[in-house]
PDB file of C-alpha atoms in Angstrom:
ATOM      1  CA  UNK A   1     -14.704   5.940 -13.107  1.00 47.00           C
ATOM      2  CA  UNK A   2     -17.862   4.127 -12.706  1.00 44.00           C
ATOM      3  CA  UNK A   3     -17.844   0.183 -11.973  1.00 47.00           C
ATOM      4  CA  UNK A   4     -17.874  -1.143 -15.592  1.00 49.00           C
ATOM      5  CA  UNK A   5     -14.594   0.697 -15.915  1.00 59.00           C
ATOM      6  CA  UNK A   6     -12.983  -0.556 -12.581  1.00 63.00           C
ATOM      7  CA  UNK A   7     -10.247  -2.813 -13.886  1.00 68.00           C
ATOM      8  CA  UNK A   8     -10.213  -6.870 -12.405  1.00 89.00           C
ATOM      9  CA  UNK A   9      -9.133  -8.392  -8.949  1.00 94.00           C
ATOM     10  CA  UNK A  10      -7.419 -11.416  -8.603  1.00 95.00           C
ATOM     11  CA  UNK A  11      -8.516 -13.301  -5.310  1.00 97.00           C
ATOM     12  CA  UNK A  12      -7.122 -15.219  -2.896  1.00 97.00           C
ATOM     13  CA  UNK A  13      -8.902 -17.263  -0.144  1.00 97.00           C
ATOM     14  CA  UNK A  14      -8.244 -17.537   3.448  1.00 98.00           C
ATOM     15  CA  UNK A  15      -6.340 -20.243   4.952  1.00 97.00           C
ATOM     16  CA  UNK A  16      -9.613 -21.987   7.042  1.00 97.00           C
ATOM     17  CA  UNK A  17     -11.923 -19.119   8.657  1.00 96.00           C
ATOM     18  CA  UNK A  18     -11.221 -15.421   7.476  1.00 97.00           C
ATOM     19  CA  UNK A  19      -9.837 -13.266  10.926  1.00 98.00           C
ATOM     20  CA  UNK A  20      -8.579 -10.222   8.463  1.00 98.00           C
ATOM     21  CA  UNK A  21      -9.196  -9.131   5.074  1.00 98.00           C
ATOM     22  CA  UNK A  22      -5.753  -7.558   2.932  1.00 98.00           C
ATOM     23  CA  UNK A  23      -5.606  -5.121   0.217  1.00 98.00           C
ATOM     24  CA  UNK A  24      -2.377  -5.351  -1.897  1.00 98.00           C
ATOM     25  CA  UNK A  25      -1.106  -2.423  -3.967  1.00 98.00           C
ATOM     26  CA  UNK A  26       1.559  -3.919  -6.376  1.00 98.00           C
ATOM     27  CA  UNK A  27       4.048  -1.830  -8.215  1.00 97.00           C
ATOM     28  CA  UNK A  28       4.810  -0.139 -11.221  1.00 97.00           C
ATOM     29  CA  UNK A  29       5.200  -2.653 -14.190  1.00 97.00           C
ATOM     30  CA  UNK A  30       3.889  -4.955 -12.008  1.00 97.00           C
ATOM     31  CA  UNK A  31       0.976  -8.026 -12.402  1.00 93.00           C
ATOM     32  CA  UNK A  32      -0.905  -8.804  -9.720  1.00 91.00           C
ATOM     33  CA  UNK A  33      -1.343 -12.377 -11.023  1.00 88.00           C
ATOM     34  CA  UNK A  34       1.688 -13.012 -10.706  1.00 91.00           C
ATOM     35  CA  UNK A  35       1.547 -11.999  -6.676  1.00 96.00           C
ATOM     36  CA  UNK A  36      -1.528 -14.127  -6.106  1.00 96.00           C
ATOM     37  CA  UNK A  37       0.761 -17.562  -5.702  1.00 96.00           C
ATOM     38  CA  UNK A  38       2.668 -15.525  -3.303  1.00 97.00           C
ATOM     39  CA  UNK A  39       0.252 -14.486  -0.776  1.00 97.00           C
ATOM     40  CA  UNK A  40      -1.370 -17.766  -1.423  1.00 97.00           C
ATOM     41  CA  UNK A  41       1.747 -19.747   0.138  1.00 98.00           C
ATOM     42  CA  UNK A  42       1.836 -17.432   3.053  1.00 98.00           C
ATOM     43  CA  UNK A  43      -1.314 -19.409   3.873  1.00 98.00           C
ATOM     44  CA  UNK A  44      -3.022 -16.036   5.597  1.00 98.00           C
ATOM     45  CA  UNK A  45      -6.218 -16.166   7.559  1.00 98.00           C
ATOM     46  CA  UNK A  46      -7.328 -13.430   5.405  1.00 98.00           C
ATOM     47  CA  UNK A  47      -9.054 -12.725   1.937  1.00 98.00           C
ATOM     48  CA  UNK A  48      -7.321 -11.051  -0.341  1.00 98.00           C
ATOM     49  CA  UNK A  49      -7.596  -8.607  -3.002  1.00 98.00           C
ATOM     50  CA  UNK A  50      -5.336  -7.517  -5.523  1.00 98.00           C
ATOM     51  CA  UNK A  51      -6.615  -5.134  -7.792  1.00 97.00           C
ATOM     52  CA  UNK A  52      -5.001  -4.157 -10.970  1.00 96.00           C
ATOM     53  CA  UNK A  53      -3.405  -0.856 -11.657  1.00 96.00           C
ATOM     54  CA  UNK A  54      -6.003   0.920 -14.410  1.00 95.00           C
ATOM     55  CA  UNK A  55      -2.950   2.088 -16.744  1.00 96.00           C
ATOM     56  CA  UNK A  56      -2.205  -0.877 -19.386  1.00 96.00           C
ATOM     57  CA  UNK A  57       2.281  -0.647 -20.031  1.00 96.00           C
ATOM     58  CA  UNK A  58       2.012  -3.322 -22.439  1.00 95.00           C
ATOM     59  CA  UNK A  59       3.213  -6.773 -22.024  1.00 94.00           C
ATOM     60  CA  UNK A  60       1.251  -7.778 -19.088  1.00 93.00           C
ATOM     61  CA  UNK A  61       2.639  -4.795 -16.662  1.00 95.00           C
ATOM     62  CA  UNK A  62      -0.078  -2.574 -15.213  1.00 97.00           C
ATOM     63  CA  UNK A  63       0.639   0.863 -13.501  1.00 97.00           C
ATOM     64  CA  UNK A  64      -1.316   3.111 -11.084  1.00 97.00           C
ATOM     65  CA  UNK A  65      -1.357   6.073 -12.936  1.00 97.00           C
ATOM     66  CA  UNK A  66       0.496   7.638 -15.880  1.00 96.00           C
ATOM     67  CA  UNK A  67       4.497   7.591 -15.593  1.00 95.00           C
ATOM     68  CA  UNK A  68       7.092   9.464 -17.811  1.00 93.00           C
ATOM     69  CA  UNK A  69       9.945   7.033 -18.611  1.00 93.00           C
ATOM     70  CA  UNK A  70      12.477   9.388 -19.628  1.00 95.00           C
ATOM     71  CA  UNK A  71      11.719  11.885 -17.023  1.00 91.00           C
ATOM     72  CA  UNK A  72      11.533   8.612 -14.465  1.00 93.00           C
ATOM     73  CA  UNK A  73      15.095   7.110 -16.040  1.00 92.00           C
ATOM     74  CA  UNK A  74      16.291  10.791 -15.966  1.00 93.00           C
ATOM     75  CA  UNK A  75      15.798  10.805 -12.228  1.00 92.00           C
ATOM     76  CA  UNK A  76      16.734   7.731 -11.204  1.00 90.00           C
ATOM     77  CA  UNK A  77      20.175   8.659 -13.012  1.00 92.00           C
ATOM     78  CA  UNK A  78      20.416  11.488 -11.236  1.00 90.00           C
ATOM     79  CA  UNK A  79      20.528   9.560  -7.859  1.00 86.00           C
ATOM     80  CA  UNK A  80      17.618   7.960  -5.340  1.00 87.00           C
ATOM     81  CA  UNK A  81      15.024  10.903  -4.863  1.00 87.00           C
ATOM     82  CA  UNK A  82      11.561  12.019  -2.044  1.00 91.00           C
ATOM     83  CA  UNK A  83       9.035  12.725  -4.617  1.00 93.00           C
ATOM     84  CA  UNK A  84       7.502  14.762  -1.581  1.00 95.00           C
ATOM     85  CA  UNK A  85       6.963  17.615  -3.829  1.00 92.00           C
ATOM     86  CA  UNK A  86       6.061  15.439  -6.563  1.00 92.00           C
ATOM     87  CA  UNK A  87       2.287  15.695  -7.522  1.00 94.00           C
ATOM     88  CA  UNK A  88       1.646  13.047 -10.688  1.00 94.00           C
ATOM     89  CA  UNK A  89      -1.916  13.834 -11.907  1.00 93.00           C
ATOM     90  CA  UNK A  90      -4.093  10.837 -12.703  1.00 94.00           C
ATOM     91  CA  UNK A  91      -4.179   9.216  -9.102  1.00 96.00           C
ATOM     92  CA  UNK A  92      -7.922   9.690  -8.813  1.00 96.00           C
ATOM     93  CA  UNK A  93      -8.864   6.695 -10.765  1.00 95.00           C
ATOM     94  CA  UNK A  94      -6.069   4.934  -8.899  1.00 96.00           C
ATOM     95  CA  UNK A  95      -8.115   5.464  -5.916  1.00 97.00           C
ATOM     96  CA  UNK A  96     -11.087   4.190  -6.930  1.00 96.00           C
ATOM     97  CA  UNK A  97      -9.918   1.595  -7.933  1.00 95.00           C
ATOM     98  CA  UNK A  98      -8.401   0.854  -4.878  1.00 97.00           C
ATOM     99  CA  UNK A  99     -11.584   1.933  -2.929  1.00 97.00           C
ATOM    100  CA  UNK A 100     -13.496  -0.511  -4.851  1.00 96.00           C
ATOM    101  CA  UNK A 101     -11.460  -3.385  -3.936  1.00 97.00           C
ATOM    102  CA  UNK A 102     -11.392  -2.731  -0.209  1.00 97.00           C
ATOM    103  CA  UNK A 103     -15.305  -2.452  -0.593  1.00 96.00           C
ATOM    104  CA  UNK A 104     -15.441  -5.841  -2.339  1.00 96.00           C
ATOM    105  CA  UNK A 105     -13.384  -7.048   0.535  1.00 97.00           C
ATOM    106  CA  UNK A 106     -15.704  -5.875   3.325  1.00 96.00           C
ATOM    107  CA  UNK A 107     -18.958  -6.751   1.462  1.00 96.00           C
ATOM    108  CA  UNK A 108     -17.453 -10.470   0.876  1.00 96.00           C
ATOM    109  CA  UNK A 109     -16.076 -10.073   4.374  1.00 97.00           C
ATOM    110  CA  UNK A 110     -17.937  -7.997   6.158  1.00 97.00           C
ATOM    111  CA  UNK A 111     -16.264  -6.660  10.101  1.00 96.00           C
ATOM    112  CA  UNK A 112     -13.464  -7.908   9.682  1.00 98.00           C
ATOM    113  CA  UNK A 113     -10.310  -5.478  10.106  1.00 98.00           C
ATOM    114  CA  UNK A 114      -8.346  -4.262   6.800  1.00 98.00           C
ATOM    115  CA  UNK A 115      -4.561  -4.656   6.413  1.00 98.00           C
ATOM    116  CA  UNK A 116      -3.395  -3.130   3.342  1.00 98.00           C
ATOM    117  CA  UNK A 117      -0.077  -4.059   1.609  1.00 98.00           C
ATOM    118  CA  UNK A 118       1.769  -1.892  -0.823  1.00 98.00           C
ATOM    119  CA  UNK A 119       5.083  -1.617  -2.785  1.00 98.00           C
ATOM    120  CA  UNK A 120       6.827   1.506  -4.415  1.00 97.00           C
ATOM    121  CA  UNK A 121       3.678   3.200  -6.466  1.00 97.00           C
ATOM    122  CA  UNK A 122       1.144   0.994  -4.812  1.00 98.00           C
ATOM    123  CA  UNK A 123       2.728   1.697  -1.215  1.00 98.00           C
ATOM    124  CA  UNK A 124       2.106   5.724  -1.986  1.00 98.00           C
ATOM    125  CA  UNK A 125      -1.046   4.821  -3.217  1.00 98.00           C
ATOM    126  CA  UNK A 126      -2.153   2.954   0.003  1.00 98.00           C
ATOM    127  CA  UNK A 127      -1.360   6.677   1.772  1.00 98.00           C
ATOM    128  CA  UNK A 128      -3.023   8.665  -0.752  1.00 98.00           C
ATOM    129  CA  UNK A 129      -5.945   7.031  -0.228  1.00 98.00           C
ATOM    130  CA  UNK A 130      -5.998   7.465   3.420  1.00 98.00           C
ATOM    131  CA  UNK A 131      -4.807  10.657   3.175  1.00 98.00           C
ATOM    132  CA  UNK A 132      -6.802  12.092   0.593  1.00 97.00           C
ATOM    133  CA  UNK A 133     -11.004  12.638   0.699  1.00 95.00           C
ATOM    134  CA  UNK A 134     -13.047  10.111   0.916  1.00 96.00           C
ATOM    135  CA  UNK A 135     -10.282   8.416   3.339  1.00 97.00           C
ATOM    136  CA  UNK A 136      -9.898   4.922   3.673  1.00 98.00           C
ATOM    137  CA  UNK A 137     -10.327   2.956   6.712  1.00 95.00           C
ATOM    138  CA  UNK A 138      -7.479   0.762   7.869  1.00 98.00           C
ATOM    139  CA  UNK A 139      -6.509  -1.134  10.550  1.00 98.00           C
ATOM    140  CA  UNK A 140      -2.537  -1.800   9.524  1.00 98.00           C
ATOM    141  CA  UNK A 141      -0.307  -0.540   6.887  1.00 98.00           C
ATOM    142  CA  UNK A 142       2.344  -2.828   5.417  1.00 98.00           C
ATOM    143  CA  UNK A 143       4.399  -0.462   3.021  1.00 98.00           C
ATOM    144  CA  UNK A 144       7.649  -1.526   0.902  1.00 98.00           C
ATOM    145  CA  UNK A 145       9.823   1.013  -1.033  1.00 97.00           C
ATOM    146  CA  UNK A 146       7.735   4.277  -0.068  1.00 97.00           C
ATOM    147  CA  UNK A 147       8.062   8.023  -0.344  1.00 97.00           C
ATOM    148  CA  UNK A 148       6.097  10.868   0.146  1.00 97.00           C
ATOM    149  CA  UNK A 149       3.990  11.825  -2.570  1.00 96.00           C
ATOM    150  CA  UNK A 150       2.111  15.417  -3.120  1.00 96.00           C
ATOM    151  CA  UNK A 151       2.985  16.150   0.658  1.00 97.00           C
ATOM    152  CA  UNK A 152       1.564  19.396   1.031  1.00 97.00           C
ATOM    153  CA  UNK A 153      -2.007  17.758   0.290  1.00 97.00           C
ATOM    154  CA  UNK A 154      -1.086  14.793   2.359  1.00 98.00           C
ATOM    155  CA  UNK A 155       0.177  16.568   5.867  1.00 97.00           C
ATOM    156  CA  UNK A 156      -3.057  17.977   6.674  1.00 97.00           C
ATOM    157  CA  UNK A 157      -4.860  14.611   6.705  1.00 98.00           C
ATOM    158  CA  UNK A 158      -1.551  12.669   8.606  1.00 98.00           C
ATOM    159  CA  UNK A 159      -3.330  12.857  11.995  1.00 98.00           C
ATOM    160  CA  UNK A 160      -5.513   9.985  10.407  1.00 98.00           C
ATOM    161  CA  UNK A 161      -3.233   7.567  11.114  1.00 98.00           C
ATOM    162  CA  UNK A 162      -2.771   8.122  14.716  1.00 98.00           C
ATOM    163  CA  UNK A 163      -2.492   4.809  16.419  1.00 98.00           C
ATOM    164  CA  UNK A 164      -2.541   2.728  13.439  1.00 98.00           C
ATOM    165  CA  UNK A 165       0.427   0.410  12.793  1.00 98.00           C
ATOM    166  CA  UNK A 166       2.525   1.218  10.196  1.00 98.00           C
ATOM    167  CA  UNK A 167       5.354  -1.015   9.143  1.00 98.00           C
ATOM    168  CA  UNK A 168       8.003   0.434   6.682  1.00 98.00           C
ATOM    169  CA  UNK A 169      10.967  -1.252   5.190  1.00 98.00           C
ATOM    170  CA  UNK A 170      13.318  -0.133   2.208  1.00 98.00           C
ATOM    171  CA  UNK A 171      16.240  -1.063   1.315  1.00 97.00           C
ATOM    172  CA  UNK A 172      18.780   0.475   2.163  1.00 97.00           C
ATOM    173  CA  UNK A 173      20.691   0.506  -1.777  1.00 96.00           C
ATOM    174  CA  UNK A 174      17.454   1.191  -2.987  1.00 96.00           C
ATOM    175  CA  UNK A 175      18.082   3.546  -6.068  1.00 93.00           C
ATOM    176  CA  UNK A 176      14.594   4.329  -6.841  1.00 93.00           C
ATOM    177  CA  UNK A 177      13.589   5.821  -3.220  1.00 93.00           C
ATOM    178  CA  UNK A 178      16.763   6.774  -1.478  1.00 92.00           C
ATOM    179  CA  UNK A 179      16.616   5.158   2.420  1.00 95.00           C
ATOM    180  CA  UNK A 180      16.080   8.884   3.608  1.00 95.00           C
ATOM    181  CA  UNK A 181      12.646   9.519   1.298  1.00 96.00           C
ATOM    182  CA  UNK A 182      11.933   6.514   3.629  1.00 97.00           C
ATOM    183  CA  UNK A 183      12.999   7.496   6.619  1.00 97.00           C
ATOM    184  CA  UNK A 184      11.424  11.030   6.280  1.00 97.00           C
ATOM    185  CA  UNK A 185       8.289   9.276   5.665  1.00 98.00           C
ATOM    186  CA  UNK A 186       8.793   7.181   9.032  1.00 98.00           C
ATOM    187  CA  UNK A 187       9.400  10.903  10.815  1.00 98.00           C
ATOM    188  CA  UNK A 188       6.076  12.166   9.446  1.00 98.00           C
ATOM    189  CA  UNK A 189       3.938   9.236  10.382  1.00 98.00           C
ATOM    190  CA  UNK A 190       5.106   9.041  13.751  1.00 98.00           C
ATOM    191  CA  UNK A 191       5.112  13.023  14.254  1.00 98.00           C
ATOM    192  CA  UNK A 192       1.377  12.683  14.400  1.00 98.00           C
ATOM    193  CA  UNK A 193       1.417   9.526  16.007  1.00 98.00           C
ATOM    194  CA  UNK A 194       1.356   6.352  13.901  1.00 98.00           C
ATOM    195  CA  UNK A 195       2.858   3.198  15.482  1.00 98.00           C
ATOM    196  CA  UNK A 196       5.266   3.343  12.976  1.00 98.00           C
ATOM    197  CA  UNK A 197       7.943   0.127  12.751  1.00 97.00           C
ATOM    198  CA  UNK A 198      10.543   1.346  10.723  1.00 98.00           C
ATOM    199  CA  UNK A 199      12.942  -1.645   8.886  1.00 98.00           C
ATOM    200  CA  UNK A 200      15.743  -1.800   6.291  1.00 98.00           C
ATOM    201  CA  UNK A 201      17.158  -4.732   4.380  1.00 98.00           C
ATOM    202  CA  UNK A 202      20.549  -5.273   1.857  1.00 97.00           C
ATOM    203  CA  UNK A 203      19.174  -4.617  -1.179  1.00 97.00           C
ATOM    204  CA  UNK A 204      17.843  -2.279  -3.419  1.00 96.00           C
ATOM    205  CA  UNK A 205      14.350  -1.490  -4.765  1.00 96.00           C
ATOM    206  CA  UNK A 206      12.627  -5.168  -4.439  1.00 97.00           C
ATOM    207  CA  UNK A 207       9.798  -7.124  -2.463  1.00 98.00           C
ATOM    208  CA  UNK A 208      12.245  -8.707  -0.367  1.00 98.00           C
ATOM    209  CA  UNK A 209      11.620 -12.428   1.703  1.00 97.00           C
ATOM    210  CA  UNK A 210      11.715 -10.509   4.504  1.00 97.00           C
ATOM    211  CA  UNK A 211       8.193  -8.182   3.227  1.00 98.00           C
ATOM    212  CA  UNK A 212       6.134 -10.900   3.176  1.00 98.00           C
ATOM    213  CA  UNK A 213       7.512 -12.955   6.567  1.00 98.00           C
ATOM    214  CA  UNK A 214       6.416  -9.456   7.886  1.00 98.00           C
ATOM    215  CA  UNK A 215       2.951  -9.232   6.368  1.00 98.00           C
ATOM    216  CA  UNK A 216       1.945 -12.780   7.058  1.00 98.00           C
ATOM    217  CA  UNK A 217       2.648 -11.942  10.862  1.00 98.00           C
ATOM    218  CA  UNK A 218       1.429  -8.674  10.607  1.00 98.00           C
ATOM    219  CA  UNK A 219      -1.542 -10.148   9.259  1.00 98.00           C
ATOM    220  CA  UNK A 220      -1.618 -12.574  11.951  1.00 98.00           C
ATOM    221  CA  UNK A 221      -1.477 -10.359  14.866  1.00 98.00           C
ATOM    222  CA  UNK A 222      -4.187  -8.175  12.900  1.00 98.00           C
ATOM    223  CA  UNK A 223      -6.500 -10.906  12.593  1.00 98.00           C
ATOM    224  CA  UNK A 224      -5.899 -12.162  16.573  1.00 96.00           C
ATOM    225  CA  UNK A 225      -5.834  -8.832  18.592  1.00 92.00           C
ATOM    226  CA  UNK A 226      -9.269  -8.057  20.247  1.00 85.00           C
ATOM    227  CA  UNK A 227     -11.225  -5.790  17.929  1.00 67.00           C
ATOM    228  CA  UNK A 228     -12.941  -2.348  19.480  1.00 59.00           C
ATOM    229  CA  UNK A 229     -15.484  -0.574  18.258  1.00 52.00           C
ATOM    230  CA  UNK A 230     -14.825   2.152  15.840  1.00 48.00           C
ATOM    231  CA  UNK A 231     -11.242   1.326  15.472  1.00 47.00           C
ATOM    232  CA  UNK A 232      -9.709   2.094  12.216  1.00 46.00           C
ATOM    233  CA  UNK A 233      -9.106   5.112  10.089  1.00 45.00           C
ATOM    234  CA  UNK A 234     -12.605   7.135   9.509  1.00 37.00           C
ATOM    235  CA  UNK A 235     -13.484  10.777   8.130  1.00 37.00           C
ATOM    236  CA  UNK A 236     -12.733  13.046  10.682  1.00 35.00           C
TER     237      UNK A 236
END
């Protein structure tokens, strides 16, 4: 994919001087215009960037790569699943896209440290792209609704998360994700030593209030805590 065929980003600007930059990784079916107003209430001192998925559903929705529907309605009738095994081809130009918007971030922004926010496809997408080659660098991960995804490619690469904060919630009727694909993703992360924070709420597969009280403090702390050199994720 080169850069004429990266899809848009919708922007939004810092509250007063920029301390933080965020990446957000909507969902499936999702818009991230509709998000903007959002994070723009939360009043962040951070720019943001939320790229759109590359795969056009109709009607607005975008998606990060290609989904089934039947076999996706099939599944979720068959009860909350770990796509751990689950390898769903077309991610690469999901990354790059994704890559692209944290580099528009950092040139716009450059030094500052990167947060990025996710939710159900765009939470696994925030991994795969630290996970897989070339890696992203973070400084925070704020992921909603998550599972494993293509595992056996991901473990090898988990030890690049060491340190990094990690906050997980899901909810615990979530029919989508069962709790547990969360919760096994918590067990990973922190296995190899992620600061993982691990949360639940009552309800089911949703960007709860609760998600974005937690990224605006994440975000906070992010953009206040002393930063040293060479932190983040890098190639190893």
């Amino acid at each position: 994919m080169n850069a004429h065929d990266l899809p848009p980003v919708a922007w939004v600007e810092p509250h007063g001087t920029a301390r933080a930059v965020l990446l957000l990784l909507h969902g499936l079916d999702m818009s991230p215009a509709r998000l903007a107003p959002i994070l723009a209430s939360l009043k962040l001192p951070a720019l943001v960037a939320l790229p759109r998925g590359p795969v056009d559903r109709g009607g607005g929705r975008h998606a990060w790569w290609p989904v089934d529907d039947a076999a996706r309605a099939a599944r979720i009738a068959a009860g909350p699943a770990d796509l751990h095994a689950s390898d769903p081809p077309g991610r690469a130009p999901a990354r790059d896209a994704a890559h692209a918007a944290a580099r528009a971030l950092r040139e716009r922004a450059p030094g500052l440290p990167l947060v990025v926010a996710g939710f159900s496809q765009g939470a696994m997408l925030a991994l795969d792209c630290v996970f897989q080659s070339p890696p992203l660098a973070v400084d925070a991960l704020a992921l909603w609704s998550a599972s494993r995804l293509a595992f056996a490619q991901w473990r090898p690469a988990l030890h690049r998360l060491r340190g990094v904060r990690v906050e997980l919630l899901h909810g615990r009727g979530d029919a989508n994700f069962g709790v547990a694909a969360g919760r096994s993703l918590h067990d990973a992360l922190a296995a190899e030593g992620a600061d993982v924070r691990w949360s639940t709420f009552d309800g089911g597969h949703e960007i709860p209030l609760q998600a974005w009280v937690a990224l605006r403090r994440l975000v906070r702390e992010v953009a206040a805590a002393p930063r040293p050199p060479g932190d983040g994720v890098h190639e190893p």
